[in-house]
Amino acid sequence: GAGVSQSPRYKVAKRGQDVALRCDPISGHVSLFWYQQALGQGPEFLTYFQNEAQLDKSGLPSDRFFAERPEGSVSTLKIQRTQQEDSAVYLCASSLRQGVSEQYFGPGTRLTVT
Amino acid sequence: GDSVTQMEGPVTLSEEAFLTINCTYTATGYPSLFWYVQYPGEGLQLLLKATKADDKGSNKGFEATYRKETTSFHLEKGSVQVSDSAVYFCALRKVNRDDKIIFGKGTRLHILP
């Protein structure tokens, strides 16, 4: 496809379960970003990759959150031992290169922790 | 730290009314400024952008001017349509080692026919 895709689109997890959220960026895009959007709020930065290198993970809210992009393309955001406060929409974005390139957003994964 | 503040919603207008959504920012250096839109059930889309002071971004009848002296980037449209109903996010990005975008909290816009 031409855009950023994310899967699953919806995920319901029981508190304490681990979840994995996948992002397929636009082919050839070097930069990849994860954001968290709580209900009624704007997206907040979680982490940033340039190719396979995770250059900034300052937005990850706790050590239960882990992201990887081992081959510089697909990325996975993993949340261990989910808590209710993790319920949010998780957005992935990619851009062609660092600098002035536009970021293209995926549709998001809505995570509900019960 | 860097931040974006935008007017709280919801904003309700009649069709063909004039729209202004206020946005101000705090940032060191020279950020790029953006308006994103999120239509019901859809993902975030870039609406318009401006990369330096006095630049005007425009798209789909919407406009915003980068005002460094007032640190503002207000969104305007002369005549809104029902199809403009959505959530609008003001945002900034500083081009450096990481290009993360900092978003405002969003303003929900309802247009009545």
PDB file of C-alpha atoms in Angstrom:
ATOM      1  CA  GLY A   1       0.000   0.000   0.000  1.00  0.00           C
ATOM      2  CA  ALA A   2       0.967   3.625  -0.390  1.00  0.00           C
ATOM      3  CA  GLY A   3       0.515   4.729   3.215  1.00  0.00           C
ATOM      4  CA  VAL A   4       1.631   3.824   6.710  1.00  0.00           C
ATOM      5  CA  SER A   5      -0.207   0.775   7.986  1.00  0.00           C
ATOM      6  CA  GLN A   6      -0.671  -0.389  11.545  1.00  0.00           C
ATOM      7  CA  SER A   7      -1.977  -3.588  13.033  1.00  0.00           C
ATOM      8  CA  PRO A   8      -4.059  -4.518  14.801  1.00  0.00           C
ATOM      9  CA  ARG A   9      -6.434  -1.585  14.475  1.00  0.00           C
ATOM     10  CA  TYR A  10      -8.078  -2.464  17.784  1.00  0.00           C
ATOM     11  CA  LYS A  11      -6.715  -4.394  20.717  1.00  0.00           C
ATOM     12  CA  VAL A  12      -8.366  -5.263  23.999  1.00  0.00           C
ATOM     13  CA  ALA A  13      -6.049  -6.562  26.677  1.00  0.00           C
ATOM     14  CA  LYS A  14      -6.633  -7.633  30.240  1.00  0.00           C
ATOM     15  CA  ARG A  15      -4.562  -5.781  32.791  1.00  0.00           C
ATOM     16  CA  GLY A  16      -1.197  -7.483  33.152  1.00  0.00           C
ATOM     17  CA  GLN A  17      -1.073  -8.900  29.627  1.00  0.00           C
ATOM     18  CA  ASP A  18       1.688  -8.074  27.170  1.00  0.00           C
ATOM     19  CA  VAL A  19       0.800  -6.541  23.795  1.00  0.00           C
ATOM     20  CA  ALA A  20       2.699  -5.940  20.553  1.00  0.00           C
ATOM     21  CA  LEU A  21       1.690  -3.259  18.067  1.00  0.00           C
ATOM     22  CA  ARG A  22       3.058  -3.276  14.540  1.00  0.00           C
ATOM     23  CA  CYS A  23       3.849  -0.437  12.163  1.00  0.00           C
ATOM     24  CA  ASP A  24       4.680  -0.754   8.451  1.00  0.00           C
ATOM     25  CA  PRO A  25       6.096   2.571   7.271  1.00  0.00           C
ATOM     26  CA  ILE A  26       6.049   3.851   3.731  1.00  0.00           C
ATOM     27  CA  SER A  27       8.669   1.976   1.737  1.00  0.00           C
ATOM     28  CA  GLY A  28      12.006   3.776   1.726  1.00  0.00           C
ATOM     29  CA  HIS A  29      11.209   6.063   4.642  1.00  0.00           C
ATOM     30  CA  VAL A  30      14.205   6.410   6.907  1.00  0.00           C
ATOM     31  CA  SER A  31      12.569   8.000   9.948  1.00  0.00           C
ATOM     32  CA  LEU A  32       9.870   6.365  12.063  1.00  0.00           C
ATOM     33  CA  PHE A  33       8.033   7.783  15.060  1.00  0.00           C
ATOM     34  CA  TRP A  34       5.632   6.430  17.665  1.00  0.00           C
ATOM     35  CA  TYR A  35       3.119   8.679  19.426  1.00  0.00           C
ATOM     36  CA  GLN A  36       0.512   8.008  22.115  1.00  0.00           C
ATOM     37  CA  GLN A  37      -2.857   9.773  21.943  1.00  0.00           C
ATOM     38  CA  ALA A  38      -5.019   9.595  25.051  1.00  0.00           C
ATOM     39  CA  LEU A  39      -8.731  10.235  24.715  1.00  0.00           C
ATOM     40  CA  GLY A  40      -9.433  13.912  24.081  1.00  0.00           C
ATOM     41  CA  GLN A  41      -5.751  14.832  23.938  1.00  0.00           C
ATOM     42  CA  GLY A  42      -3.178  15.548  21.285  1.00  0.00           C
ATOM     43  CA  PRO A  43      -0.614  12.921  20.307  1.00  0.00           C
ATOM     44  CA  GLU A  44       2.487  12.764  22.494  1.00  0.00           C
ATOM     45  CA  PHE A  45       5.897  11.624  21.300  1.00  0.00           C
ATOM     46  CA  LEU A  46       7.143   8.258  22.496  1.00  0.00           C
ATOM     47  CA  THR A  47      10.203   7.305  20.454  1.00  0.00           C
ATOM     48  CA  TYR A  48      12.070   7.883  17.178  1.00  0.00           C
ATOM     49  CA  PHE A  49      14.098   5.668  14.842  1.00  0.00           C
ATOM     50  CA  GLN A  50      16.413   6.560  12.039  1.00  0.00           C
ATOM     51  CA  ASN A  51      16.759   3.320  10.078  1.00  0.00           C
ATOM     52  CA  GLU A  52      17.309   0.665  12.766  1.00  0.00           C
ATOM     53  CA  ALA A  53      18.830   3.051  15.309  1.00  0.00           C
ATOM     54  CA  GLN A  54      16.592   4.238  18.119  1.00  0.00           C
ATOM     55  CA  LEU A  55      17.836   7.798  18.520  1.00  0.00           C
ATOM     56  CA  ASP A  56      15.361   9.056  21.104  1.00  0.00           C
ATOM     57  CA  LYS A  57      13.217   7.121  23.551  1.00  0.00           C
ATOM     58  CA  SER A  58      12.697   9.939  25.989  1.00  0.00           C
ATOM     59  CA  GLY A  59       8.903   9.829  25.633  1.00  0.00           C
ATOM     60  CA  LEU A  60       8.420   6.222  26.665  1.00  0.00           C
ATOM     61  CA  PRO A  61       6.418   6.482  29.904  1.00  0.00           C
ATOM     62  CA  SER A  62       7.988   3.533  31.721  1.00  0.00           C
ATOM     63  CA  ASP A  63      10.335   0.601  31.290  1.00  0.00           C
ATOM     64  CA  ARG A  64       7.296  -1.504  30.423  1.00  0.00           C
ATOM     65  CA  PHE A  65       7.361   0.128  26.987  1.00  0.00           C
ATOM     66  CA  PHE A  66       9.855  -1.128  24.426  1.00  0.00           C
ATOM     67  CA  ALA A  67      10.184  -0.415  20.708  1.00  0.00           C
ATOM     68  CA  GLU A  68      12.333  -1.953  18.016  1.00  0.00           C
ATOM     69  CA  ARG A  69      12.992  -1.675  14.294  1.00  0.00           C
ATOM     70  CA  PRO A  70      15.582  -4.386  13.693  1.00  0.00           C
ATOM     71  CA  GLU A  71      15.886  -4.148   9.911  1.00  0.00           C
ATOM     72  CA  GLY A  72      15.149  -0.483   9.518  1.00  0.00           C
ATOM     73  CA  SER A  73      11.659  -1.024   8.136  1.00  0.00           C
ATOM     74  CA  VAL A  74       8.817  -2.554  10.192  1.00  0.00           C
ATOM     75  CA  SER A  75       8.650  -1.447  13.808  1.00  0.00           C
ATOM     76  CA  THR A  76       7.027  -3.037  16.839  1.00  0.00           C
ATOM     77  CA  LEU A  77       5.954  -1.271  20.013  1.00  0.00           C
ATOM     78  CA  LYS A  78       5.667  -3.684  22.920  1.00  0.00           C
ATOM     79  CA  ILE A  79       3.961  -2.953  26.198  1.00  0.00           C
ATOM     80  CA  GLN A  80       4.542  -5.390  29.030  1.00  0.00           C
ATOM     81  CA  ARG A  81       2.191  -5.944  31.969  1.00  0.00           C
ATOM     82  CA  THR A  82      -0.386  -3.506  30.588  1.00  0.00           C
ATOM     83  CA  GLN A  83      -2.116  -1.102  32.944  1.00  0.00           C
ATOM     84  CA  GLN A  84      -5.390   0.784  32.531  1.00  0.00           C
ATOM     85  CA  GLU A  85      -3.519   4.048  32.024  1.00  0.00           C
ATOM     86  CA  ASP A  86      -1.961   2.535  28.889  1.00  0.00           C
ATOM     87  CA  SER A  87      -5.363   2.708  27.155  1.00  0.00           C
ATOM     88  CA  ALA A  88      -4.890   5.079  24.211  1.00  0.00           C
ATOM     89  CA  VAL A  89      -4.471   5.238  20.462  1.00  0.00           C
ATOM     90  CA  TYR A  90      -0.913   4.482  19.407  1.00  0.00           C
ATOM     91  CA  LEU A  91       0.102   6.294  16.239  1.00  0.00           C
ATOM     92  CA  CYS A  92       3.020   5.527  13.977  1.00  0.00           C
ATOM     93  CA  ALA A  93       4.438   8.037  11.495  1.00  0.00           C
ATOM     94  CA  SER A  94       7.214   7.860   8.949  1.00  0.00           C
ATOM     95  CA  SER A  95       9.146  10.384   6.917  1.00  0.00           C
ATOM     96  CA  LEU A  96      11.522  10.099   3.993  1.00  0.00           C
ATOM     97  CA  ARG A  97      14.520  11.492   5.816  1.00  0.00           C
ATOM     98  CA  GLN A  98      15.549  13.574   8.770  1.00  0.00           C
ATOM     99  CA  GLY A  99      14.886  17.264   8.433  1.00  0.00           C
ATOM    100  CA  VAL A 100      12.142  18.948   6.499  1.00  0.00           C
ATOM    101  CA  SER A 101      10.316  15.876   5.221  1.00  0.00           C
ATOM    102  CA  GLU A 102       6.635  15.599   6.074  1.00  0.00           C
ATOM    103  CA  GLN A 103       5.587  12.943   8.571  1.00  0.00           C
ATOM    104  CA  TYR A 104       2.845  10.618   7.322  1.00  0.00           C
ATOM    105  CA  PHE A 105       0.644   9.091   9.989  1.00  0.00           C
ATOM    106  CA  GLY A 106      -0.926   5.659  10.106  1.00  0.00           C
ATOM    107  CA  PRO A 107      -4.524   5.052  11.224  1.00  0.00           C
ATOM    108  CA  GLY A 108      -3.429   4.073  14.728  1.00  0.00           C
ATOM    109  CA  THR A 109      -4.036   1.134  17.035  1.00  0.00           C
ATOM    110  CA  ARG A 110      -6.671   1.701  19.699  1.00  0.00           C
ATOM    111  CA  LEU A 111      -5.601  -0.171  22.842  1.00  0.00           C
ATOM    112  CA  THR A 112      -8.133  -0.746  25.601  1.00  0.00           C
ATOM    113  CA  VAL A 113      -6.906  -2.288  28.823  1.00  0.00           C
ATOM    114  CA  THR A 114      -9.671  -3.770  30.978  1.00  0.00           C
TER     115      THR A 114
ATOM    116  CA  GLY B   1      10.232  23.062  27.310  1.00  0.00           C
ATOM    117  CA  ASP B   2       8.631  23.530  23.930  1.00  0.00           C
ATOM    118  CA  SER B   3       4.840  23.573  23.908  1.00  0.00           C
ATOM    119  CA  VAL B   4       1.727  24.455  21.925  1.00  0.00           C
ATOM    120  CA  THR B   5      -1.436  26.007  23.337  1.00  0.00           C
ATOM    121  CA  GLN B   6      -4.655  26.150  21.336  1.00  0.00           C
ATOM    122  CA  MET B   7      -8.153  27.275  22.125  1.00  0.00           C
ATOM    123  CA  GLU B   8     -10.323  24.723  23.805  1.00  0.00           C
ATOM    124  CA  GLY B   9     -13.366  23.385  22.106  1.00  0.00           C
ATOM    125  CA  PRO B  10     -15.791  22.374  21.110  1.00  0.00           C
ATOM    126  CA  VAL B  11     -16.371  25.195  18.680  1.00  0.00           C
ATOM    127  CA  THR B  12     -19.813  25.212  17.060  1.00  0.00           C
ATOM    128  CA  LEU B  13     -20.541  27.364  14.013  1.00  0.00           C
ATOM    129  CA  SER B  14     -23.180  27.599  11.345  1.00  0.00           C
ATOM    130  CA  GLU B  15     -22.320  26.762   7.755  1.00  0.00           C
ATOM    131  CA  GLU B  16     -20.664  29.679   5.890  1.00  0.00           C
ATOM    132  CA  ALA B  17     -19.503  31.315   9.122  1.00  0.00           C
ATOM    133  CA  PHE B  18     -15.953  32.646   9.570  1.00  0.00           C
ATOM    134  CA  LEU B  19     -13.631  30.405  11.550  1.00  0.00           C
ATOM    135  CA  THR B  20     -10.670  31.261  13.757  1.00  0.00           C
ATOM    136  CA  ILE B  21      -8.890  28.746  15.968  1.00  0.00           C
ATOM    137  CA  ASN B  22      -6.178  30.369  18.039  1.00  0.00           C
ATOM    138  CA  CYS B  23      -2.777  28.758  18.525  1.00  0.00           C
ATOM    139  CA  THR B  24       0.318  30.027  20.304  1.00  0.00           C
ATOM    140  CA  TYR B  25       3.615  28.279  20.839  1.00  0.00           C
ATOM    141  CA  THR B  26       6.674  28.334  23.063  1.00  0.00           C
ATOM    142  CA  ALA B  27       9.932  27.187  21.537  1.00  0.00           C
ATOM    143  CA  THR B  28      13.569  28.092  21.325  1.00  0.00           C
ATOM    144  CA  GLY B  29      15.023  28.573  17.896  1.00  0.00           C
ATOM    145  CA  TYR B  30      12.974  28.477  14.728  1.00  0.00           C
ATOM    146  CA  PRO B  31      10.387  25.712  14.660  1.00  0.00           C
ATOM    147  CA  SER B  32       8.227  24.723  11.732  1.00  0.00           C
ATOM    148  CA  LEU B  33       4.514  25.086  12.456  1.00  0.00           C
ATOM    149  CA  PHE B  34       1.658  22.860  11.354  1.00  0.00           C
ATOM    150  CA  TRP B  35      -2.069  22.339  11.483  1.00  0.00           C
ATOM    151  CA  TYR B  36      -3.231  18.728  11.373  1.00  0.00           C
ATOM    152  CA  VAL B  37      -6.833  17.590  11.005  1.00  0.00           C
ATOM    153  CA  GLN B  38      -8.486  14.402  12.217  1.00  0.00           C
ATOM    154  CA  TYR B  39     -11.831  13.653  10.565  1.00  0.00           C
ATOM    155  CA  PRO B  40     -14.215  11.261  12.354  1.00  0.00           C
ATOM    156  CA  GLY B  41     -12.945   7.708  12.044  1.00  0.00           C
ATOM    157  CA  GLU B  42      -9.832   8.718  10.121  1.00  0.00           C
ATOM    158  CA  GLY B  43      -6.139   9.229  10.833  1.00  0.00           C
ATOM    159  CA  LEU B  44      -4.204  12.458  11.254  1.00  0.00           C
ATOM    160  CA  GLN B  45      -3.694  14.432   8.070  1.00  0.00           C
ATOM    161  CA  LEU B  46      -1.471  17.416   7.490  1.00  0.00           C
ATOM    162  CA  LEU B  47      -3.663  20.401   6.640  1.00  0.00           C
ATOM    163  CA  LEU B  48      -1.056  23.125   6.161  1.00  0.00           C
ATOM    164  CA  LYS B  49       2.380  24.187   7.298  1.00  0.00           C
ATOM    165  CA  ALA B  50       4.774  27.133   7.504  1.00  0.00           C
ATOM    166  CA  THR B  51       8.501  26.830   7.988  1.00  0.00           C
ATOM    167  CA  LYS B  52       9.647  30.383   8.708  1.00  0.00           C
ATOM    168  CA  ALA B  53       8.416  33.684  10.049  1.00  0.00           C
ATOM    169  CA  ASP B  54       5.763  35.481   7.954  1.00  0.00           C
ATOM    170  CA  ASP B  55       5.131  32.381   5.828  1.00  0.00           C
ATOM    171  CA  LYS B  56       1.461  31.709   5.132  1.00  0.00           C
ATOM    172  CA  GLY B  57       0.317  28.115   4.832  1.00  0.00           C
ATOM    173  CA  SER B  58      -2.916  27.431   2.973  1.00  0.00           C
ATOM    174  CA  ASN B  59      -4.998  24.459   1.875  1.00  0.00           C
ATOM    175  CA  LYS B  60      -8.689  23.715   1.231  1.00  0.00           C
ATOM    176  CA  GLY B  61      -9.606  27.329   1.996  1.00  0.00           C
ATOM    177  CA  PHE B  62      -7.816  27.287   5.357  1.00  0.00           C
ATOM    178  CA  GLU B  63      -4.959  29.697   6.080  1.00  0.00           C
ATOM    179  CA  ALA B  64      -2.491  30.331   8.886  1.00  0.00           C
ATOM    180  CA  THR B  65       0.378  32.828   9.115  1.00  0.00           C
ATOM    181  CA  TYR B  66       3.570  32.209  11.114  1.00  0.00           C
ATOM    182  CA  ARG B  67       3.859  35.224  13.426  1.00  0.00           C
ATOM    183  CA  LYS B  68       7.152  35.151  15.291  1.00  0.00           C
ATOM    184  CA  GLU B  69       6.551  38.426  17.100  1.00  0.00           C
ATOM    185  CA  THR B  70       3.396  37.063  18.748  1.00  0.00           C
ATOM    186  CA  THR B  71       4.471  33.378  18.636  1.00  0.00           C
ATOM    187  CA  SER B  72       1.158  32.526  17.008  1.00  0.00           C
ATOM    188  CA  PHE B  73      -0.197  30.439  14.138  1.00  0.00           C
ATOM    189  CA  HIS B  74      -3.956  31.005  14.131  1.00  0.00           C
ATOM    190  CA  LEU B  75      -6.082  28.934  11.741  1.00  0.00           C
ATOM    191  CA  GLU B  76      -8.707  30.779   9.685  1.00  0.00           C
ATOM    192  CA  LYS B  77     -11.308  29.964   7.057  1.00  0.00           C
ATOM    193  CA  GLY B  78     -13.670  32.451   5.495  1.00  0.00           C
ATOM    194  CA  SER B  79     -16.681  30.184   5.004  1.00  0.00           C
ATOM    195  CA  VAL B  80     -16.872  26.819   6.739  1.00  0.00           C
ATOM    196  CA  GLN B  81     -18.770  23.796   5.478  1.00  0.00           C
ATOM    197  CA  VAL B  82     -20.382  20.885   7.298  1.00  0.00           C
ATOM    198  CA  SER B  83     -17.594  18.690   5.926  1.00  0.00           C
ATOM    199  CA  ASP B  84     -15.043  20.729   7.915  1.00  0.00           C
ATOM    200  CA  SER B  85     -16.334  19.176  11.135  1.00  0.00           C
ATOM    201  CA  ALA B  86     -13.286  17.491  12.665  1.00  0.00           C
ATOM    202  CA  VAL B  87     -10.629  17.881  15.358  1.00  0.00           C
ATOM    203  CA  TYR B  88      -7.844  20.339  14.525  1.00  0.00           C
ATOM    204  CA  PHE B  89      -4.373  20.128  16.067  1.00  0.00           C
ATOM    205  CA  CYS B  90      -1.787  22.888  16.062  1.00  0.00           C
ATOM    206  CA  ALA B  91       1.762  21.551  16.204  1.00  0.00           C
ATOM    207  CA  LEU B  92       5.426  22.457  15.980  1.00  0.00           C
ATOM    208  CA  ARG B  93       8.553  20.639  14.957  1.00  0.00           C
ATOM    209  CA  LYS B  94      12.157  21.563  15.480  1.00  0.00           C
ATOM    210  CA  VAL B  95      14.486  20.204  12.856  1.00  0.00           C
ATOM    211  CA  ASN B  96      17.361  18.701  14.743  1.00  0.00           C
ATOM    212  CA  ARG B  97      18.583  15.310  15.787  1.00  0.00           C
ATOM    213  CA  ASP B  98      15.065  14.089  16.220  1.00  0.00           C
ATOM    214  CA  ASP B  99      12.153  15.656  14.427  1.00  0.00           C
ATOM    215  CA  LYS B 100       9.430  14.875  16.918  1.00  0.00           C
ATOM    216  CA  ILE B 101       6.241  16.848  16.573  1.00  0.00           C
ATOM    217  CA  ILE B 102       4.774  18.572  19.609  1.00  0.00           C
ATOM    218  CA  PHE B 103       0.990  18.824  19.400  1.00  0.00           C
ATOM    219  CA  GLY B 104      -1.584  20.985  21.087  1.00  0.00           C
ATOM    220  CA  LYS B 105      -4.545  19.313  22.750  1.00  0.00           C
ATOM    221  CA  GLY B 106      -6.824  19.730  19.753  1.00  0.00           C
ATOM    222  CA  THR B 107      -9.966  21.746  19.057  1.00  0.00           C
ATOM    223  CA  ARG B 108     -13.155  19.953  18.060  1.00  0.00           C
ATOM    224  CA  LEU B 109     -15.131  21.844  15.428  1.00  0.00           C
ATOM    225  CA  HIS B 110     -18.843  21.251  14.769  1.00  0.00           C
ATOM    226  CA  ILE B 111     -20.437  22.889  11.749  1.00  0.00           C
ATOM    227  CA  LEU B 112     -24.233  23.030  11.717  1.00  0.00           C
ATOM    228  CA  PRO B 113     -26.112  23.005   8.391  1.00  0.00           C
TER     229      PRO B 113
END
